[in-house]
GROMACS .gro file of C-alpha atoms in nm:
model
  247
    1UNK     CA    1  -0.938   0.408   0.002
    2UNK     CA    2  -1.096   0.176   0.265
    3UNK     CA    3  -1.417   0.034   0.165
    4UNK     CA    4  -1.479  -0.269   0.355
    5UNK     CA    5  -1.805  -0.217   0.573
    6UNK     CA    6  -1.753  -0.043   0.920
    7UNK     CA    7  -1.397   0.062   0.809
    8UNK     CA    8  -1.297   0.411   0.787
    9UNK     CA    9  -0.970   0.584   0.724
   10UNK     CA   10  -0.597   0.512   0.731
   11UNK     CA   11  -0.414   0.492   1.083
   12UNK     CA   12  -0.203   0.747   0.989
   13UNK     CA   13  -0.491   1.029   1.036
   14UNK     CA   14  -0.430   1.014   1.400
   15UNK     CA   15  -0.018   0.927   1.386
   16UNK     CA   16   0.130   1.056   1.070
   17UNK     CA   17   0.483   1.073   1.244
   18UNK     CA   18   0.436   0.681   1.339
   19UNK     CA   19   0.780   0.512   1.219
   20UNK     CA   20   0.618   0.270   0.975
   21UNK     CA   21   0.448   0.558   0.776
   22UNK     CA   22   0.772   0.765   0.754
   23UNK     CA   23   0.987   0.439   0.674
   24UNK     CA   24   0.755   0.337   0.389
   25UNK     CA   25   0.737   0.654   0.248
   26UNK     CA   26   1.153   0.635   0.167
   27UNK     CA   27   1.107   0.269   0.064
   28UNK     CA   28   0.817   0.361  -0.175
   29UNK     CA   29   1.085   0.652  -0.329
   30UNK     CA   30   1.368   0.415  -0.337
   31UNK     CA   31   1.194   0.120  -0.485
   32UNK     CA   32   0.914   0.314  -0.727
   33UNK     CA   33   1.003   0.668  -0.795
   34UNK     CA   34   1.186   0.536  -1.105
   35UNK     CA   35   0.837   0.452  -1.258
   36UNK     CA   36   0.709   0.800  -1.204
   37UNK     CA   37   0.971   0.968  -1.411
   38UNK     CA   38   0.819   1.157  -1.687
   39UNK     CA   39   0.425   1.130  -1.535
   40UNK     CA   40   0.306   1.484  -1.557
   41UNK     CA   41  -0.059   1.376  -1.414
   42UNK     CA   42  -0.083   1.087  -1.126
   43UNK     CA   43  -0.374   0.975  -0.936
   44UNK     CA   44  -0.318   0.838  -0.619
   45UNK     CA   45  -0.595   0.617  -0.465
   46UNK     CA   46  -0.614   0.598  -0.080
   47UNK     CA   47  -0.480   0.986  -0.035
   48UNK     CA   48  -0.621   1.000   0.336
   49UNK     CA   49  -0.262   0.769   0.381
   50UNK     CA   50  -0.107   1.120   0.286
   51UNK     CA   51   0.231   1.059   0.448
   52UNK     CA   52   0.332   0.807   0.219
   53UNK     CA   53   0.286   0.986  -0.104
   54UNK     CA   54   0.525   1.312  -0.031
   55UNK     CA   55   0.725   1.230  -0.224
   56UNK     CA   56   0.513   1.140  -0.532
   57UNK     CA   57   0.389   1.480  -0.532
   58UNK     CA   58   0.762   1.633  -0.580
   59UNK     CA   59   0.777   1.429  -0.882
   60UNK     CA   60   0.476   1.422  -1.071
   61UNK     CA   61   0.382   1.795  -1.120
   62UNK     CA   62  -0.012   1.756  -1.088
   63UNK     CA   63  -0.176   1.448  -0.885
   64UNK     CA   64  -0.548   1.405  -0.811
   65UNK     CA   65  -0.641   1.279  -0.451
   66UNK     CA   66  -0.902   1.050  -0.455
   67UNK     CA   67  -1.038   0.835  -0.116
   68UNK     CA   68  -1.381   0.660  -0.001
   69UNK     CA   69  -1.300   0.879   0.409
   70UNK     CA   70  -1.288   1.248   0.289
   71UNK     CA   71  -1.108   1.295   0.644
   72UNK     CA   72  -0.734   1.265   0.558
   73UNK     CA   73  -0.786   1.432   0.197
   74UNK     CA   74  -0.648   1.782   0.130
   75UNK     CA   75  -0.779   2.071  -0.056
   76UNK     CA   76  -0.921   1.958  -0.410
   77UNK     CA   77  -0.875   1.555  -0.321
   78UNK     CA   78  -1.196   1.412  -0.405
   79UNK     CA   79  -1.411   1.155  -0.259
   80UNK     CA   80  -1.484   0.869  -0.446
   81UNK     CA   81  -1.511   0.492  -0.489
   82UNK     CA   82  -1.203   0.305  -0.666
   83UNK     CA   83  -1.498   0.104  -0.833
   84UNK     CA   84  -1.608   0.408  -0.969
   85UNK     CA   85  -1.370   0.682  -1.034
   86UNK     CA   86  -1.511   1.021  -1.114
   87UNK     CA   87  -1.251   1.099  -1.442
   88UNK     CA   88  -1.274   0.991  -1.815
   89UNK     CA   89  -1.087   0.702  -1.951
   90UNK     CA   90  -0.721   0.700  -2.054
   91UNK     CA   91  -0.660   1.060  -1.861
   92UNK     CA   92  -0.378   0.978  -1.611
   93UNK     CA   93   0.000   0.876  -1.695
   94UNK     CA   94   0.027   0.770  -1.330
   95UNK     CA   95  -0.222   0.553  -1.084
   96UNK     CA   96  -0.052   0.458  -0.728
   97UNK     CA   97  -0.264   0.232  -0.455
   98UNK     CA   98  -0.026   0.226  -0.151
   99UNK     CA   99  -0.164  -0.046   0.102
  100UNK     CA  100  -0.522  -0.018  -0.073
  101UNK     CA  101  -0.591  -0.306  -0.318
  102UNK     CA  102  -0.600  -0.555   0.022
  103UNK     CA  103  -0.926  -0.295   0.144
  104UNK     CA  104  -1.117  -0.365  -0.183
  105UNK     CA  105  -1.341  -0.651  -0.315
  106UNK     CA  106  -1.385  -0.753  -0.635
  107UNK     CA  107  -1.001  -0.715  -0.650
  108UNK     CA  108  -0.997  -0.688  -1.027
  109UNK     CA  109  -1.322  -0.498  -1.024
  110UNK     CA  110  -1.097  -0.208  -0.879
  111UNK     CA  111  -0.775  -0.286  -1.078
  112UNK     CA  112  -0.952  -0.270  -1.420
  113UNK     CA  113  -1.119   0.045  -1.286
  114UNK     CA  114  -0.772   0.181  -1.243
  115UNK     CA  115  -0.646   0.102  -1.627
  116UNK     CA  116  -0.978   0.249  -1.737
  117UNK     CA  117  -0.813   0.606  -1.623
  118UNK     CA  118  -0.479   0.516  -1.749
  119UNK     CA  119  -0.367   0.605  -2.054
  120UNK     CA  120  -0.149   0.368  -2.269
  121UNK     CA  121   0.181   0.333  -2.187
  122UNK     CA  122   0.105   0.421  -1.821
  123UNK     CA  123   0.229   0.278  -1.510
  124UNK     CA  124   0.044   0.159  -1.245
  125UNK     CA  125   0.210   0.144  -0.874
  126UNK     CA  126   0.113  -0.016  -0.571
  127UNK     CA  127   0.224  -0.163  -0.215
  128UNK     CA  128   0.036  -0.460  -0.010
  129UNK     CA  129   0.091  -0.636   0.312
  130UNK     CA  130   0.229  -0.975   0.238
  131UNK     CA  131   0.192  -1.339   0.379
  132UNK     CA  132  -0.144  -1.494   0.452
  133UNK     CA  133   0.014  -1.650   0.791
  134UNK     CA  134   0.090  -1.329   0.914
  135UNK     CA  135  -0.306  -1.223   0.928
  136UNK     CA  136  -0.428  -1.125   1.275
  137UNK     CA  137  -0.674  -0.943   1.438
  138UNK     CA  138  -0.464  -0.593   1.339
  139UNK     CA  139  -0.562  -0.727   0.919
  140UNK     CA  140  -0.925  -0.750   1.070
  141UNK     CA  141  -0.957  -0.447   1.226
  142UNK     CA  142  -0.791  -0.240   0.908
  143UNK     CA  143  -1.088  -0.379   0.682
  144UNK     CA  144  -0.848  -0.606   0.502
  145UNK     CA  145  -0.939  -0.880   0.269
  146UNK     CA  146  -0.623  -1.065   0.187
  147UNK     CA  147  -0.271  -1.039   0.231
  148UNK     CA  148  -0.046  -1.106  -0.052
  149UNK     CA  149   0.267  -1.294  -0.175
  150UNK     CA  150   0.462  -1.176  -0.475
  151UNK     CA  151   0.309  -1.430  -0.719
  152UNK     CA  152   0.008  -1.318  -0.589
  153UNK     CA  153   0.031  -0.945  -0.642
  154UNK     CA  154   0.130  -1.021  -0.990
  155UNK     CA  155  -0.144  -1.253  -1.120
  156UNK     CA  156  -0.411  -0.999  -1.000
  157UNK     CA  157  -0.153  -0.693  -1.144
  158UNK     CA  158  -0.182  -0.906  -1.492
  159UNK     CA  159  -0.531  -1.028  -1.453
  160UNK     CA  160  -0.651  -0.664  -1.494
  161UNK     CA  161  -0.457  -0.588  -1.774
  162UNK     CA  162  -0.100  -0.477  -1.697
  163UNK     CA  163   0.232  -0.599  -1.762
  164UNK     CA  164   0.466  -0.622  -1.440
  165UNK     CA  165   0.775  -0.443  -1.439
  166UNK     CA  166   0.912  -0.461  -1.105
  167UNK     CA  167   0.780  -0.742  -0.757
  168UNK     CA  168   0.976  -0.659  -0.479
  169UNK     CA  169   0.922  -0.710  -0.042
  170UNK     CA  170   1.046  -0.483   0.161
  171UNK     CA  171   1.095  -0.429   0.508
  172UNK     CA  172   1.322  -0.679   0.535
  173UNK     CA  173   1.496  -0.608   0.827
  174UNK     CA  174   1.270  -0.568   1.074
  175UNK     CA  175   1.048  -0.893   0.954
  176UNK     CA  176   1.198  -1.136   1.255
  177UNK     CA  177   1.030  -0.853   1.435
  178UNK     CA  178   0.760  -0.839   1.258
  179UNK     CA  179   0.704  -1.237   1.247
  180UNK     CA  180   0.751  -1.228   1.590
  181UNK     CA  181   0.462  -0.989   1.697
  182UNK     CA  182   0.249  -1.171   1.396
  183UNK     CA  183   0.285  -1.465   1.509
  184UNK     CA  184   0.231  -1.383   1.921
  185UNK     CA  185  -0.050  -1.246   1.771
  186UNK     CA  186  -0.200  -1.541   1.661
  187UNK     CA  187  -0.177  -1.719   1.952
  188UNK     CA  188  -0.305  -1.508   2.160
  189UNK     CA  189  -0.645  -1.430   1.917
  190UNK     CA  190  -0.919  -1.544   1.921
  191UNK     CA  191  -1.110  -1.744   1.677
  192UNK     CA  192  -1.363  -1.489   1.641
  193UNK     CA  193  -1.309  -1.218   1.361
  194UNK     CA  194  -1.284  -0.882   1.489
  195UNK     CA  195  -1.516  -0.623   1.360
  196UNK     CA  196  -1.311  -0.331   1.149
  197UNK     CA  197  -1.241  -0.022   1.321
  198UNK     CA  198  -1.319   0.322   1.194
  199UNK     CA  199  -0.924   0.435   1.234
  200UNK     CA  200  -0.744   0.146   1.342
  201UNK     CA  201  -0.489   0.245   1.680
  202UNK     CA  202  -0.099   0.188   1.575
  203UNK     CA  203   0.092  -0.027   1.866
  204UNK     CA  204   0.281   0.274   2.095
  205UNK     CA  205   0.664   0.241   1.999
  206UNK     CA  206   0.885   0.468   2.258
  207UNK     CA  207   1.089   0.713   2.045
  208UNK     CA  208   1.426   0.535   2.059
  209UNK     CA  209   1.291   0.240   1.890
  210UNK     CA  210   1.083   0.493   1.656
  211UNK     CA  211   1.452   0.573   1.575
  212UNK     CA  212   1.602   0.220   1.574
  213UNK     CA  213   1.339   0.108   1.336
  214UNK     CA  214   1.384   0.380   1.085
  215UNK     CA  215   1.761   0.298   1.058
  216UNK     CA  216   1.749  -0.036   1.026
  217UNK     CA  217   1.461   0.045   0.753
  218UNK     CA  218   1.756   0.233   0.612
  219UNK     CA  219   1.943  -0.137   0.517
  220UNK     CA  220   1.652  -0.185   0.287
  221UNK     CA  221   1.676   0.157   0.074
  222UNK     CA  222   1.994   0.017   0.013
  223UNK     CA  223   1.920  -0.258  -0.132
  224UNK     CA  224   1.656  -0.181  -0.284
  225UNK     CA  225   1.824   0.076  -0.475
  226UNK     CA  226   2.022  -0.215  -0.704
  227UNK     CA  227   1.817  -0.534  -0.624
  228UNK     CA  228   1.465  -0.696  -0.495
  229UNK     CA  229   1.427  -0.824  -0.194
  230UNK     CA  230   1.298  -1.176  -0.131
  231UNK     CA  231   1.109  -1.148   0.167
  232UNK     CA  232   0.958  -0.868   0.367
  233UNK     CA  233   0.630  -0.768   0.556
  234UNK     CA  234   0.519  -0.559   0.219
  235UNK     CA  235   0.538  -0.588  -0.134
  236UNK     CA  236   0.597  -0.318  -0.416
  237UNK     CA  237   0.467  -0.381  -0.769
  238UNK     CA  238   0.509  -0.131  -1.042
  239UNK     CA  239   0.353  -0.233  -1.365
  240UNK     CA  240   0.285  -0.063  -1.723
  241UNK     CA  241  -0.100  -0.041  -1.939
  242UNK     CA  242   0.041  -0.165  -2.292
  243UNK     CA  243  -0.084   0.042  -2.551
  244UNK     CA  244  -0.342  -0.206  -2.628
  245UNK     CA  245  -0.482  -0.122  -2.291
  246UNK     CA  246  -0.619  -0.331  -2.006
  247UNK     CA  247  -0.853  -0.574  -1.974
   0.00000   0.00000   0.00000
């Protein structure tokens, strides 16, 4: 779902094999799947990032695609606004947003949008870049509108309705990495905003670092499998509708 003007679909049209895409995707499992068990209907908002959600789809035995860029959506995904969803209230057990709410503004406009489709009791999941200081001209050119910290994610997770279940980072051990290139980043910008790109261009990464970043992504799974993480370039929310419903 990308629906800040001039902004059109997910990076990972053009480089679905791209290291961060297949490293999120088994940090999404590891961290969230947990809070899928049982869904037998999920939406997932923002299906043109199709890598990422593989593995929802092996869980939850239906899931509707819906995205604003009909490009990276499959066979029956539909396109459609997360301010206006095209389905009835209370019909899914299961809404995801991976790397979508930060694309969307009102916020809460599109978070009480997504409890409107839940049904009591269900879970809402979601991942979003984190750390205001580590904006640059990559967060303008992907359409963004904020980056988050955990206390962050949760107020506007509660705002719209939900109760928060889990607030983790993760990718933890690449962040000096990350920081690094953030912060380089920010010197070297401008003070000019840059103007968001259709399909934003992922930095080239030779294949042995493709590699060495997946593995060390690997250190987080395991974590993540007992415990949270307290810092990280992302952060992973799942939350519940209580059967009083949202807001």
């Amino acid at each position: 779902m990308r629906e800040r003007d001039g902004h059109g679909g997910s990076a990972s049209i053009a480089a679905p094999d791209y290291w961060w895409y297949q490293a999120r995707a088994e940090l999404l499992r590891t961290a969230l799947s947990g809070y899928a068990a049982g869904a037998h209907l999920a939406l997932d908002l923002g299906s043109a990032d199709g890598p990422s959600v593989r593995w929802l789809r092996d869980l939850v035995p239906r899931t509707a695609a819906v995205d604003i860029d009909a490009r990276g959506l499959g066979t029956g995904g539909v396109c459609a606004s997360a301010f206006s969803l095209p389905f009835p209230d209370a019909t899914f057990d299961l809404v995801t947003a991976f790397d979508v709410i930060e694309h969307l503004e009102p916020e809460r406009a599109a978070l009480v949008e997504a409890a409107r489709v839940l049904r009591p009791g269900g879970r809402l999941l979601v991942s979003l870049p984190a750390y205001s200081w580590a904006w640059s001209d990559f967060d303008d050119r992907n359409g963004h509108h904020r980056r988050y910290t955990r206390a962050r994610a949760v107020a506007a997770v509660e705002g719209a309705g939900f109760a928060v279940e889990r607030v983790t980072h993760a990718f933890a051990a690449v962040f000096p990495m990350f920081a690094a290139e953030r912060l380089t980043r920010r010197v070297l910008r401008s003070r000019r905003r840059h103007a968001p790109a259709d399909v934003v261009e992922v930095p080239a990464v030779a294949r042995p670092v493709h590699h060495a970043l997946i593995a060390l992504c690997g250190l987080d799974r395991r974590v993540l499998a007992h415990r949270d993480l307290p810092f990280g370039s992302s952060v992973f929310l799942a939350a519940t509708l209580p059967p009083t419903g949202g807001s």
